[in-house]
XYZ file of C-alpha atoms in Angstrom:
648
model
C 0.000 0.000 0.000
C 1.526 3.181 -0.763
C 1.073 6.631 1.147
C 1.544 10.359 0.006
C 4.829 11.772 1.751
C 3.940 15.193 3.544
C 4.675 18.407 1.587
C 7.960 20.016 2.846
C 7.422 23.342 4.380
C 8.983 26.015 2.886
C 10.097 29.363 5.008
C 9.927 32.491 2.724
C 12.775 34.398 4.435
C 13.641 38.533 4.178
C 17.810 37.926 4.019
C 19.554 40.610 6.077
C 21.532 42.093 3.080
C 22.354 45.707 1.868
C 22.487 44.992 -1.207
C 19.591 46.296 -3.865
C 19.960 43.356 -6.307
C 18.846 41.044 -2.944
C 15.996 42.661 -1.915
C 13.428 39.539 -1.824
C 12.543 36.847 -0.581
C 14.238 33.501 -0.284
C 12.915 29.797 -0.087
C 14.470 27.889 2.315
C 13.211 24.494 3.651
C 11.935 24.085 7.428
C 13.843 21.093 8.864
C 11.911 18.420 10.001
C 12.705 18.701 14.013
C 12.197 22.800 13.756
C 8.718 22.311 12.012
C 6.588 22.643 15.076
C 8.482 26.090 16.492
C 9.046 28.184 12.853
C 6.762 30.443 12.864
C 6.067 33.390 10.329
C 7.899 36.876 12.152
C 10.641 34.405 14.036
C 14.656 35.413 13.800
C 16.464 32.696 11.735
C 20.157 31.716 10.616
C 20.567 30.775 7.047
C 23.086 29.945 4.588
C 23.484 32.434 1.467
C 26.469 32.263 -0.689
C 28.430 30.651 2.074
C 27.876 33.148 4.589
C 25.564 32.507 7.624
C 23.303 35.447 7.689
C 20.434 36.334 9.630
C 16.682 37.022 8.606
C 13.196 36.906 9.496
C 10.813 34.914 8.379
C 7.943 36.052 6.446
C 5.534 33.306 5.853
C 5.904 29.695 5.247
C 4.245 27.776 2.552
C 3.912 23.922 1.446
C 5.772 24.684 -1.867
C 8.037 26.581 -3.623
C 8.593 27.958 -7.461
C 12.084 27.633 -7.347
C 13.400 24.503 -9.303
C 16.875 23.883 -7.882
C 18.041 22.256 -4.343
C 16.746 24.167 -1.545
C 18.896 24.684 1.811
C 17.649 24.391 4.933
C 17.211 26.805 7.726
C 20.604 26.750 9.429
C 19.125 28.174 13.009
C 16.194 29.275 14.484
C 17.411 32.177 16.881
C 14.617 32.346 18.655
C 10.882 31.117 18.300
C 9.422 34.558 19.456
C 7.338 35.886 16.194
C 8.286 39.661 16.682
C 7.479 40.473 13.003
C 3.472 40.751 12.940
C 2.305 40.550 9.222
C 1.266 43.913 9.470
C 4.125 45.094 9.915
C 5.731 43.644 7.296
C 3.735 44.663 4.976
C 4.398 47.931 6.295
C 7.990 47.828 5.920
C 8.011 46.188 2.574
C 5.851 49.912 1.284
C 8.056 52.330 3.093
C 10.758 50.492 1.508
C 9.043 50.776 -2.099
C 8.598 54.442 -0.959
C 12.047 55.460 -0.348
C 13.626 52.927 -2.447
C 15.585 50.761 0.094
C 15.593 47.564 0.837
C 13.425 45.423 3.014
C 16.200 44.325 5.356
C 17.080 47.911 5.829
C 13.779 48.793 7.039
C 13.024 45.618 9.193
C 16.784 46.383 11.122
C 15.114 50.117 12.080
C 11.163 48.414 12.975
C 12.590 45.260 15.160
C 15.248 46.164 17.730
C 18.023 43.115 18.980
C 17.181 40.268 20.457
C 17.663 40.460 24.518
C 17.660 36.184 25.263
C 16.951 37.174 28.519
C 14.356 39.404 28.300
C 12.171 37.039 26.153
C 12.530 34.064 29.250
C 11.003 36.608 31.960
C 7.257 35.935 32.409
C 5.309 37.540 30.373
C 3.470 41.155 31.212
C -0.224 41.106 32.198
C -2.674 42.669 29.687
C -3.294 46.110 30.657
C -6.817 46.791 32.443
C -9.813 48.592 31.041
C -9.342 52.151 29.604
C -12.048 54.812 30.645
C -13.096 56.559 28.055
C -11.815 60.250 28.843
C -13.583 63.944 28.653
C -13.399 65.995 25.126
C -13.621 68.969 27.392
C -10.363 69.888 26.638
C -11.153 69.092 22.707
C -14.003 71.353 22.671
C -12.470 74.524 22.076
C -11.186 73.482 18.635
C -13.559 72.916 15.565
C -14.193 69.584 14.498
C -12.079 68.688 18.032
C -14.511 66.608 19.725
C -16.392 65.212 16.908
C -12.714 63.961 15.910
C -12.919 62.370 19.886
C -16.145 60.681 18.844
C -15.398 58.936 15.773
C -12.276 57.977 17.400
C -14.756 56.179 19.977
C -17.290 54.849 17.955
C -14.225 53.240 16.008
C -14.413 55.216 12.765
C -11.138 56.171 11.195
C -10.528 60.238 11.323
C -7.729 61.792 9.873
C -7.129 65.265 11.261
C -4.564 68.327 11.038
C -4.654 69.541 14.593
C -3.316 73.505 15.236
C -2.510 74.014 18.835
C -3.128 77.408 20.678
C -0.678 78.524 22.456
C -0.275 77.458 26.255
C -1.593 73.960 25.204
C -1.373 70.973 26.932
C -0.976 68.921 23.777
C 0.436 65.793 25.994
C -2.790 65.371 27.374
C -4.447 66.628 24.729
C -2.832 63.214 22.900
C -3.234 60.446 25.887
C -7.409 61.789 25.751
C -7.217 61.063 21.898
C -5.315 57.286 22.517
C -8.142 56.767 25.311
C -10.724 57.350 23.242
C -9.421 54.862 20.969
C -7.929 52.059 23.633
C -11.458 52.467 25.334
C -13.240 50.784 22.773
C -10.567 47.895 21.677
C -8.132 49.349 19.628
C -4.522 50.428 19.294
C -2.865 53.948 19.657
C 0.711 54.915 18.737
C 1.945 58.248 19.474
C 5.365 59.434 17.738
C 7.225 62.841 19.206
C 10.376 64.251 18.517
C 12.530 63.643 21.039
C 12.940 62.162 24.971
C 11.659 65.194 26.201
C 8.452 65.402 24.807
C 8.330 61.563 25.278
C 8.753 61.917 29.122
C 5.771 64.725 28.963
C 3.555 62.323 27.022
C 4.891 59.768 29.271
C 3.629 61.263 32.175
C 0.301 62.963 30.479
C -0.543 58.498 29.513
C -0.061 57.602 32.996
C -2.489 60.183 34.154
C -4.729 59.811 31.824
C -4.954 56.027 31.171
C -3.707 54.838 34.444
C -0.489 52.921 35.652
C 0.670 49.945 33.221
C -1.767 51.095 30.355
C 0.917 51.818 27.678
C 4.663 51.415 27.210
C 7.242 53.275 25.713
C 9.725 52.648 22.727
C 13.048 54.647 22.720
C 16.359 54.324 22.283
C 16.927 55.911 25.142
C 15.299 53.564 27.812
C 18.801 50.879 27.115
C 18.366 47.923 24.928
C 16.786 45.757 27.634
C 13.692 48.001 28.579
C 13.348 48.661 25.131
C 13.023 45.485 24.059
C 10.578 44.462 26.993
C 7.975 46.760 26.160
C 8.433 45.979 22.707
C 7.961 42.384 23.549
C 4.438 43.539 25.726
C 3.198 45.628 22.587
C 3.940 42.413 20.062
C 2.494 39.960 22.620
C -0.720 41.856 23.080
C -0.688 43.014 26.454
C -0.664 46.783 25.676
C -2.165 48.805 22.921
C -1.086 52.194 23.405
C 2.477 52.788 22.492
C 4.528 56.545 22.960
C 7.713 56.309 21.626
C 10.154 58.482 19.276
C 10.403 57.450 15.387
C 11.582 54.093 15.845
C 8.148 53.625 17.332
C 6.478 54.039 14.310
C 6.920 50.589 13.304
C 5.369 49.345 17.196
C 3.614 45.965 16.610
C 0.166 47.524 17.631
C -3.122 45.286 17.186
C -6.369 46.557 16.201
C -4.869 49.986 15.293
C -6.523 52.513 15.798
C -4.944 55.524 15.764
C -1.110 56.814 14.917
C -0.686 60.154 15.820
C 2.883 62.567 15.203
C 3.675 66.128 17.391
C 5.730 68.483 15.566
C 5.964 66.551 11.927
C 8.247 69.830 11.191
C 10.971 68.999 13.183
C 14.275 67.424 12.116
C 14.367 64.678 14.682
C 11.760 62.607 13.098
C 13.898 61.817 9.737
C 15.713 58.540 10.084
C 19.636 59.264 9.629
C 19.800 55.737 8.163
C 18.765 54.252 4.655
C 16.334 54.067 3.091
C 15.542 57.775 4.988
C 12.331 57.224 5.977
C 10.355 59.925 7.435
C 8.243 59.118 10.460
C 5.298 61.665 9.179
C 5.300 59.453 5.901
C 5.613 56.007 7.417
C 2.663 56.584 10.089
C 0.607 58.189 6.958
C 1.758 54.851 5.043
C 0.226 52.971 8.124
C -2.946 54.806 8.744
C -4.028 53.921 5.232
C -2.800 50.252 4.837
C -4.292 49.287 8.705
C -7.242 51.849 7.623
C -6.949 53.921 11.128
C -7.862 57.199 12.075
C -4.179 59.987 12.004
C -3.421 63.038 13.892
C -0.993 65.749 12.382
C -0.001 67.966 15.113
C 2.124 70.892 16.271
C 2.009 74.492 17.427
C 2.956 75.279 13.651
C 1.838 73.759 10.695
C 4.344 72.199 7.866
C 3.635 72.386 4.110
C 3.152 68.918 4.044
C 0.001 69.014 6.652
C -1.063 71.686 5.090
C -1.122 69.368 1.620
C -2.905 66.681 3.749
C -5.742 69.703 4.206
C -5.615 71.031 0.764
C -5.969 67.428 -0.684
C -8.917 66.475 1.275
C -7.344 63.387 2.917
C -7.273 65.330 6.489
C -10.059 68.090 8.102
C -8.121 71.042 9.834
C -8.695 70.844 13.893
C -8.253 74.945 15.041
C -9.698 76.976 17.422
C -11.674 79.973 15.712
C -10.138 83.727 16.149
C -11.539 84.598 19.677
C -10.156 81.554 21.617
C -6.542 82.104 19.411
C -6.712 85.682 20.526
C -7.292 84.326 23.922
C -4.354 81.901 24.519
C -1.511 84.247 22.255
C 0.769 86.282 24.028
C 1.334 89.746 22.542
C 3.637 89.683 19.609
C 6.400 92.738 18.881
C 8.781 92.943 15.952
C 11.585 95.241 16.240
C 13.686 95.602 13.494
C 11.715 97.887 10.606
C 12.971 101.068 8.820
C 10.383 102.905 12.068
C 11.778 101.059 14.673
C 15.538 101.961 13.421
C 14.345 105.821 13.054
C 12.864 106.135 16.651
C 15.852 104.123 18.103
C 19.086 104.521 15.997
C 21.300 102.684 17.916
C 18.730 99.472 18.349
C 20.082 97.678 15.261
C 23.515 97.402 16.822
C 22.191 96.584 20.139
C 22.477 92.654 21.555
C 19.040 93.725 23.643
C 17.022 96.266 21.326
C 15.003 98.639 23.560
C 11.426 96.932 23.443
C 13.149 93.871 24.074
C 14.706 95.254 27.135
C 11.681 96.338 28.590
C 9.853 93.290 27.796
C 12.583 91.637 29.918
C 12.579 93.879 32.950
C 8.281 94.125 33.497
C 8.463 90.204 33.627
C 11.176 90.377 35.767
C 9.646 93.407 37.749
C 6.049 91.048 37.918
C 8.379 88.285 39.487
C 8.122 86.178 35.952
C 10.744 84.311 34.038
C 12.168 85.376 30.916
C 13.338 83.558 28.297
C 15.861 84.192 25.434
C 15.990 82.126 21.974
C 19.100 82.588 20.518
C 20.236 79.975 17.388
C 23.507 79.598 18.329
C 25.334 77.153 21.023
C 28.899 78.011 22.418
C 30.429 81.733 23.437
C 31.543 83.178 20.483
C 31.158 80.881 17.369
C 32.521 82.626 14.986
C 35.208 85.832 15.078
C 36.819 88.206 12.289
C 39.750 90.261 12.963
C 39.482 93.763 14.310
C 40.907 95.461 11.335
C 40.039 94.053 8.464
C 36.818 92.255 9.241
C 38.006 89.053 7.780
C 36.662 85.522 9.210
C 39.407 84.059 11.069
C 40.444 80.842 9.413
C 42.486 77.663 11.041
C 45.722 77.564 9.260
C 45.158 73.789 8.827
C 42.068 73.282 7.336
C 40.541 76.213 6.435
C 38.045 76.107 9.296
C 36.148 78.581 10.883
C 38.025 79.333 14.320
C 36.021 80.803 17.076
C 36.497 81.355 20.973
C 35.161 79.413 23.637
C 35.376 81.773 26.579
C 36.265 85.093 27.532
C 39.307 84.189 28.068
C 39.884 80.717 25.720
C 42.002 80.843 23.002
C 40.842 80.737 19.190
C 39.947 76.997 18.374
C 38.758 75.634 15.142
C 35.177 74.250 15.025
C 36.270 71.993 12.295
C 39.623 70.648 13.183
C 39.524 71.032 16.765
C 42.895 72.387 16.364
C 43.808 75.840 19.231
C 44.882 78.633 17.342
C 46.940 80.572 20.105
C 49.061 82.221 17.618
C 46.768 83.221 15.265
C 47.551 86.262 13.293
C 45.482 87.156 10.541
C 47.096 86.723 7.163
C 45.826 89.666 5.016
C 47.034 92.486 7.729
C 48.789 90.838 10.383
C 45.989 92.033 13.358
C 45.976 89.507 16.382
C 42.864 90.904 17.376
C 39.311 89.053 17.174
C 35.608 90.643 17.318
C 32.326 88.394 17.440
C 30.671 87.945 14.200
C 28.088 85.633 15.566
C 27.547 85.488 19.248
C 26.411 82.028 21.199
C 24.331 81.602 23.576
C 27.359 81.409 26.174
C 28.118 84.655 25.373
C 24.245 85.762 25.713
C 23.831 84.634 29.168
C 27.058 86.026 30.119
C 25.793 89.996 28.895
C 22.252 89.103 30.156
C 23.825 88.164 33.795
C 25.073 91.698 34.002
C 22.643 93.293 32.699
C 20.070 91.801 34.950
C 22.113 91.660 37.893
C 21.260 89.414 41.055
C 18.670 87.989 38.684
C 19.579 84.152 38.069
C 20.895 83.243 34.321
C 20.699 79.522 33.132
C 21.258 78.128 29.537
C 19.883 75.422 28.172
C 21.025 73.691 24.746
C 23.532 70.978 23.803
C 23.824 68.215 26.420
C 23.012 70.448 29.117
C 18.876 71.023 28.642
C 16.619 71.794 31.480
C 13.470 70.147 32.002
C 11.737 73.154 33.394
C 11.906 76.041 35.090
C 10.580 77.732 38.239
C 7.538 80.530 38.220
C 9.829 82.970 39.801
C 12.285 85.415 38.110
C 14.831 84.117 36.128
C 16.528 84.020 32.672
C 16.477 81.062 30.737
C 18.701 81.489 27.255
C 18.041 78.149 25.136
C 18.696 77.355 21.703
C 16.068 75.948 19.432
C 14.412 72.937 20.677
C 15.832 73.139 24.178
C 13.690 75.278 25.703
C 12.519 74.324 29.097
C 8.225 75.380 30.115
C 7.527 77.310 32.461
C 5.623 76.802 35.815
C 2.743 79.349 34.592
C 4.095 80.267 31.706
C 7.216 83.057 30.608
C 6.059 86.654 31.154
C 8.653 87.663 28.187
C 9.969 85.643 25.567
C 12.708 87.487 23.601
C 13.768 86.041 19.573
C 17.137 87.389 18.838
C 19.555 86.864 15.752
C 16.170 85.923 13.850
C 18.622 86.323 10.783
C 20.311 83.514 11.709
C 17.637 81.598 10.692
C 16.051 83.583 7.894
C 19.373 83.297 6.215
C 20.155 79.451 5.560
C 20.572 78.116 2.329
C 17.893 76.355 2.557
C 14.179 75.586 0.932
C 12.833 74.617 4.277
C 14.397 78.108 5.934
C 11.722 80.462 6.747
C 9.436 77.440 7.382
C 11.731 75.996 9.964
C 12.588 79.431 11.463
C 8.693 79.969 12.010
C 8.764 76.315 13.556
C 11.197 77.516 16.179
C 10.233 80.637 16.978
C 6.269 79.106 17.876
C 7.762 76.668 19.605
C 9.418 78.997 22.111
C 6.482 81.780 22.034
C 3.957 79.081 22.352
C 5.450 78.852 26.343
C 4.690 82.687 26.922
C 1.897 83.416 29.177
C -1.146 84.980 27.092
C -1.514 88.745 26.426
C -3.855 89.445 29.426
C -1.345 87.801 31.328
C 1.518 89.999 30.034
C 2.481 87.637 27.937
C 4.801 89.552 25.393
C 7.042 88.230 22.789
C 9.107 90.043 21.278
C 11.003 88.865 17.304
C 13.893 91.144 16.375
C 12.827 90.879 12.701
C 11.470 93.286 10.624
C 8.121 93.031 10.514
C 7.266 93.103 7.649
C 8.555 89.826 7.088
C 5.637 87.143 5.945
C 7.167 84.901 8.647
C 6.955 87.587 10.920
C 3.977 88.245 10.144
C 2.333 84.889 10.571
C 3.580 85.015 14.298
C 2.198 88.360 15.034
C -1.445 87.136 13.701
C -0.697 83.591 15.186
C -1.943 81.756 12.013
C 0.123 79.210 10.870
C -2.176 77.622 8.201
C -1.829 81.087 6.614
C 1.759 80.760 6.225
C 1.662 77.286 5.329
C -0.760 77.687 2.715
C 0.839 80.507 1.319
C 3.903 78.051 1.420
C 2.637 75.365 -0.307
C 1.266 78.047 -3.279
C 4.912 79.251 -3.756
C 6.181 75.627 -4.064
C 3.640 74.459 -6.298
C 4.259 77.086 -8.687
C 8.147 76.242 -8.534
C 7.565 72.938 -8.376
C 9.586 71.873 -5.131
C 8.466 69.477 -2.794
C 5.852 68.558 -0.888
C 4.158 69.917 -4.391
C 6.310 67.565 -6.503
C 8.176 64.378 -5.410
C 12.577 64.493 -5.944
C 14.689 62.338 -5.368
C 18.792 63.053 -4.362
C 21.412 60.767 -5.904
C 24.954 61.764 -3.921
C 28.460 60.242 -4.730
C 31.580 60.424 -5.963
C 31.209 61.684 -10.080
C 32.442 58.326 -11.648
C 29.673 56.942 -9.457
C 26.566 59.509 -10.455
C 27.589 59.057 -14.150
C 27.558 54.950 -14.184
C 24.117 55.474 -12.185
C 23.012 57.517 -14.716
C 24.222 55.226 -17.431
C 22.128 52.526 -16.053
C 18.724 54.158 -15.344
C 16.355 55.194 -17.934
C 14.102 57.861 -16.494
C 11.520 58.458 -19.062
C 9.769 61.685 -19.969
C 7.809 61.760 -16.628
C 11.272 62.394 -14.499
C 13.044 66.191 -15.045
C 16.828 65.673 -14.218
C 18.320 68.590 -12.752
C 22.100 68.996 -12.381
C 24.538 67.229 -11.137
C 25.901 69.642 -8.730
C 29.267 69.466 -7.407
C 28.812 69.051 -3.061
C 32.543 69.202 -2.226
C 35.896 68.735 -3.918
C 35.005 64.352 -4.337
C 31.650 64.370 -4.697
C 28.044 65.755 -6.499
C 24.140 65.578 -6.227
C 21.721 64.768 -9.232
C 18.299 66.135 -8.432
C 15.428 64.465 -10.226
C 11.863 65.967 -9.736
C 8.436 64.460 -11.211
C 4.974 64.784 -10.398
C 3.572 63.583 -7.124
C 1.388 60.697 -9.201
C 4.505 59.181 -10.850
C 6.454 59.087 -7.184
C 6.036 55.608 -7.086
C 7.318 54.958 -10.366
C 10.336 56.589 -9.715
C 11.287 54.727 -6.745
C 10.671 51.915 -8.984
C 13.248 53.040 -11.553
C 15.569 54.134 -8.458
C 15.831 50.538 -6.511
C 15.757 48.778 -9.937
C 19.073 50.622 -11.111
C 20.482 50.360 -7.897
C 19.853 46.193 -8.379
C 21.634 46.554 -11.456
C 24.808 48.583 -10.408
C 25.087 46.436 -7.629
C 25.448 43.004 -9.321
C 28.797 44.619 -10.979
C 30.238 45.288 -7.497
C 31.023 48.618 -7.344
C 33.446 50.608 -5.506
C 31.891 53.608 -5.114
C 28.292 53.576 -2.720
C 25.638 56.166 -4.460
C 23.297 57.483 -1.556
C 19.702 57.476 -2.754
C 17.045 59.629 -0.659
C 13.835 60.283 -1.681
C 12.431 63.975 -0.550
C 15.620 64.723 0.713
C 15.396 66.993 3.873
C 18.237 69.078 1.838
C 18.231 69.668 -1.832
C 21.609 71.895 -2.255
């Protein structure tokens, strides 16, 4: 009597392997005494061209279409699935998106392996969720009726403006509550370990203790992985983390929600460059969840979210803005200059000065934004006005302390004997001063009044009601117990004046994030922006409308035809690479090729731009050309990004 012989299973695997021409998926076979533990999202060992390399694997199957001998899986690692199908599906379209690799993206969703994390018991599912108040919602158009679909498990997909004086961390545990309440998932993405420790705390409060987890780099591999672990298992659903988190193992999604999409900390530094705005979008419509775009501004590429239709705008209406802003007071217009001549040479123009001392009179804190860390970051000589220049490298050279010597910010190299070399002068002036040097004036200035900074690796958490100054660079500023009475925005030009497309959007970014911590206007709540203005970024503050300057934004780029209006793409490398890229690809009429451009003395950029409905397509084109150059083994690496934060 004969009998059928079971079907072989078959592991499709994701290889862990930079290179493009590798980017599927393998057939391996499931050995016979590892059948009953390989599971689809498990860490495996296999053998590819020799080499023992690890991978996950994707799904496993009774057959397979390749014809030739298949190997079997060397290892299983570990019989934990931590690769949900969803996510994996995920990764495999933010890798089409930014044309990378699915290895690359699975190494930035899954963090390592701690053995000994995945032997302790296993966390208890969290309790029940309350369902919390929309009073706080309420004061914003379409706010609570975005609480209530959330609830009554619809799928809303909002822009959300914040007044000023916000509490947006609870403001985002309310909106995961309303959608943990009713049996699904939140994940909440912020910038950076500050705002995660605010959120953090706002969960707690709001959910209760043991209702949510966070993911960050930060919290040390083991913690990381442990709530990671508790999230993939099931036993929470509501998930705060930084961009890393984006890729959280959530079930039953619900909701994926980003503060401050603007801000630089939420672009992955590694390939394929994903941004965490883009990837939670990319979720929200494959899991088909409700999305909240947040932030005290508002980028151009929320603003395209409300222009297209996909999202509804969440602001409060005129009165309520008028309400929460704190009076706004450029200084720096052809008036301002007439009244007060010497103000334009001043470190602390006149309105700013007086700003300063009626907060500090009311018993307030004050606090200074100024763009630049260090004392004196850049000098010039005396005579000439020349930038001082390391005799090594060509550097910038600039002083550390009153009494440091020259050092160059490049190099690192002191330059005690610095002479300049077109007149000989020893002598150095500030041409940009730091925020060192700030506190420093402002200390005696104010004296007996108490002077921190905050910026670098030194950043406070938060200050006192009483009076002080607080001088913080961008992102590092430190709330207030009720609020600032005066917040000062000096060398605005600073800012204005990058090279950049992204400038005046960014600079508007900053300075709401810092005035959005004054105390309102009947609470002599004054900030004052030494910018003329005149200025449309200027003027966006002093109305307190960001959608007006976002929308007039996104006009400007659409009729240039920059991003978000268009899709580019950035190829960098050495020339001999960028031309056998070129060589390869075939672009097509849809794809404009602009440049290259030389970067530095051994290496250029090729811009390519195209319509937002071909982006797709040329990813395609990008990763496919990629696969090509790399089966010829090249020398040179070409660095592909796809909306490049930078274009020159």
């Amino acid at each position: 009597m004969l009998f059928d012989a079971p079907s072989p299973t078959v592991a499709q695997v994701s290889v862990d392997s930079p290179l493009p021409h590798l980017d599927r998926l393998f057939d391996y076979l499931v050995p016979t005494d590892l059948a009953a533990r390989v599971r689809p999202g498990c860490r495996v060992k296999v053998r590819f061209s020799g080499r023992l390399l690890s991978g996950y694997v994707i799904s496993l199957t009774s057959g397979s279409d390749y014809h030739g001998r298949l190997h079997p899986i060397e290892k299983l690692v570990s019989d934990e699935s931590v690769l949900s199908e969803e996510v994996a599906s995920l990764a495999r379209a933010v890798a089409d998106r930014y044309a990378g690799n699915l290895s690359d993206v699975l190494r930035l969703a899954v963090p390592p392996r701690q053995a000994r994390v995945e032997q302790e018991k296993p966390a208890e599912a969290a309790g029940t969720i309350v369902e919390p108040p929309a009073a706080g919602w309420r004061r914003y158009a379409h706010g609570e009726p975005f609480l209530t679909a959330l609830a009554k498990r619809r799928n809303p997909r909002v822009v959300w403006q914040a007044v000023a004086g916000e509490d947006w961390p609870t403001r985002f545990a309310e909106a995961a509550a309303a959608s943990a309440a009713h049996g699904r998932g939140a994940l909440l993405v912020v910038p950076d370990q500050r705002d995660l420790d605010r959120l953090d705390a706002a969960l707690a409060r709001v959910l209760g203790p043991d209702r949510h987890v966070c993911l960050s780099a930060a919290s040390g591999p083991a913690k990381r992985y442990r709530a990671f672990l508790a999230v993939r298992r099931g036993a929470v659903k509501v998930v705060a983390g930084t961009r890393a988190a984006c890729f959280a193992p959530v079930e039953s999604l619900g909701l994926v929600a980003i503060w401050d999409d603007g801000d630089d900390s939420h672009a992955e530094p590694h390939a394929p460059y994903p941004h965490a705005r883009e990837v939670l979008l990319t979720r929200a419509q494959l899991a088909g969840c409700g999305a909240l775009v947040a932030g005290w501004a508002r980028s151009t590429q929320a603003q395209l979210l409300v222009d297209s239709g996909w999202a509804t705008a969440v602001t409060a209406d005129r009165a309520q803005v008028r309400r929460s802003s704190p009076r706004v007071v450029p200084v720096g217009d052809d008036a301002d200059l007439a009244a007060d001549p010497d103000s334009g040479a001043a470190r602390l123009p006149t309105p700013a000065w007086r700003a300063a001392q009626r907060a500090l009179r009311d018993d307030l804190p004050v606090l200074v934004q100024t763009p630049r860390r260090g004392y004196l970051p850049a000098v010039s000589c005396v005579n000439c006005r020349r930038r001082a220049q390391c005799q090594q490298c060509s550097g910038p050279l600039s002083l550390p302390s009153a009494q440091g010597i020259p050092v160059c910010r490049w190099c690192g190299r002191p330059a005690a004997d610095h002479r300049c070399p077109h007149c000989g002068d020893r002598r150095l002036r500030a041409v940009v001063v730091g925020s060192a040097r700030t506190a420093e004036e402002l200390g005696r200035a104010f004296a007996g009044v108490p002077v921190h900074t905050s910026g670098g690796d030194r950043i406070l958490e938060q200050v006192g009601s009483g009076r002080s100054i607080v001088v913080a660079t961008p992102g590092a500023e430190p709330p207030a117990g009720d609020g600032y009475g005066a917040v000062l925005l000096l060398d605005t030009w600073a800012l204005l004046s990058r090279v950049d497309l992204r400038a005046e959007e960014e600079a508007l970014r900053r300075w709401y994030a810092a005035a959005a911590l004054a105390r309102p206007a009947d609470d002599g709540g004054t900030v004052v922006v030494v910018a003329d203005g005149g200025l449309p970024t200027v003027q966006a503050l002093l109305r307190w409308d960001p959608a007006w300057f976002a929308e007039r934004e996104l006009a400007t780029r659409t009729q240039l035809r920059f991003p978000p209006a268009v899709r580019m793409a950035s190829l960098s490398g050495s020339p001999q690479a960028i031309a056998e890229f070129s060589s390869i690809a075939s672009w097509g009429d849809e794809v404009e090729v602009l440049g290259p451009i030389p970067v530095d003395d051994r290496s250029e950029r090729l811009l390519l731009r195209t319509s937002r409905r071909h982006g797709a397509r040329l990813a395609q084109l990008l990763h496919k050309a990629a696969a090509t150059r790399s089966l010829t083994k090249p020398g040179d690496v070409v660095r592909i990004q796809i909306d490049p934060r930078e274009l020159w």
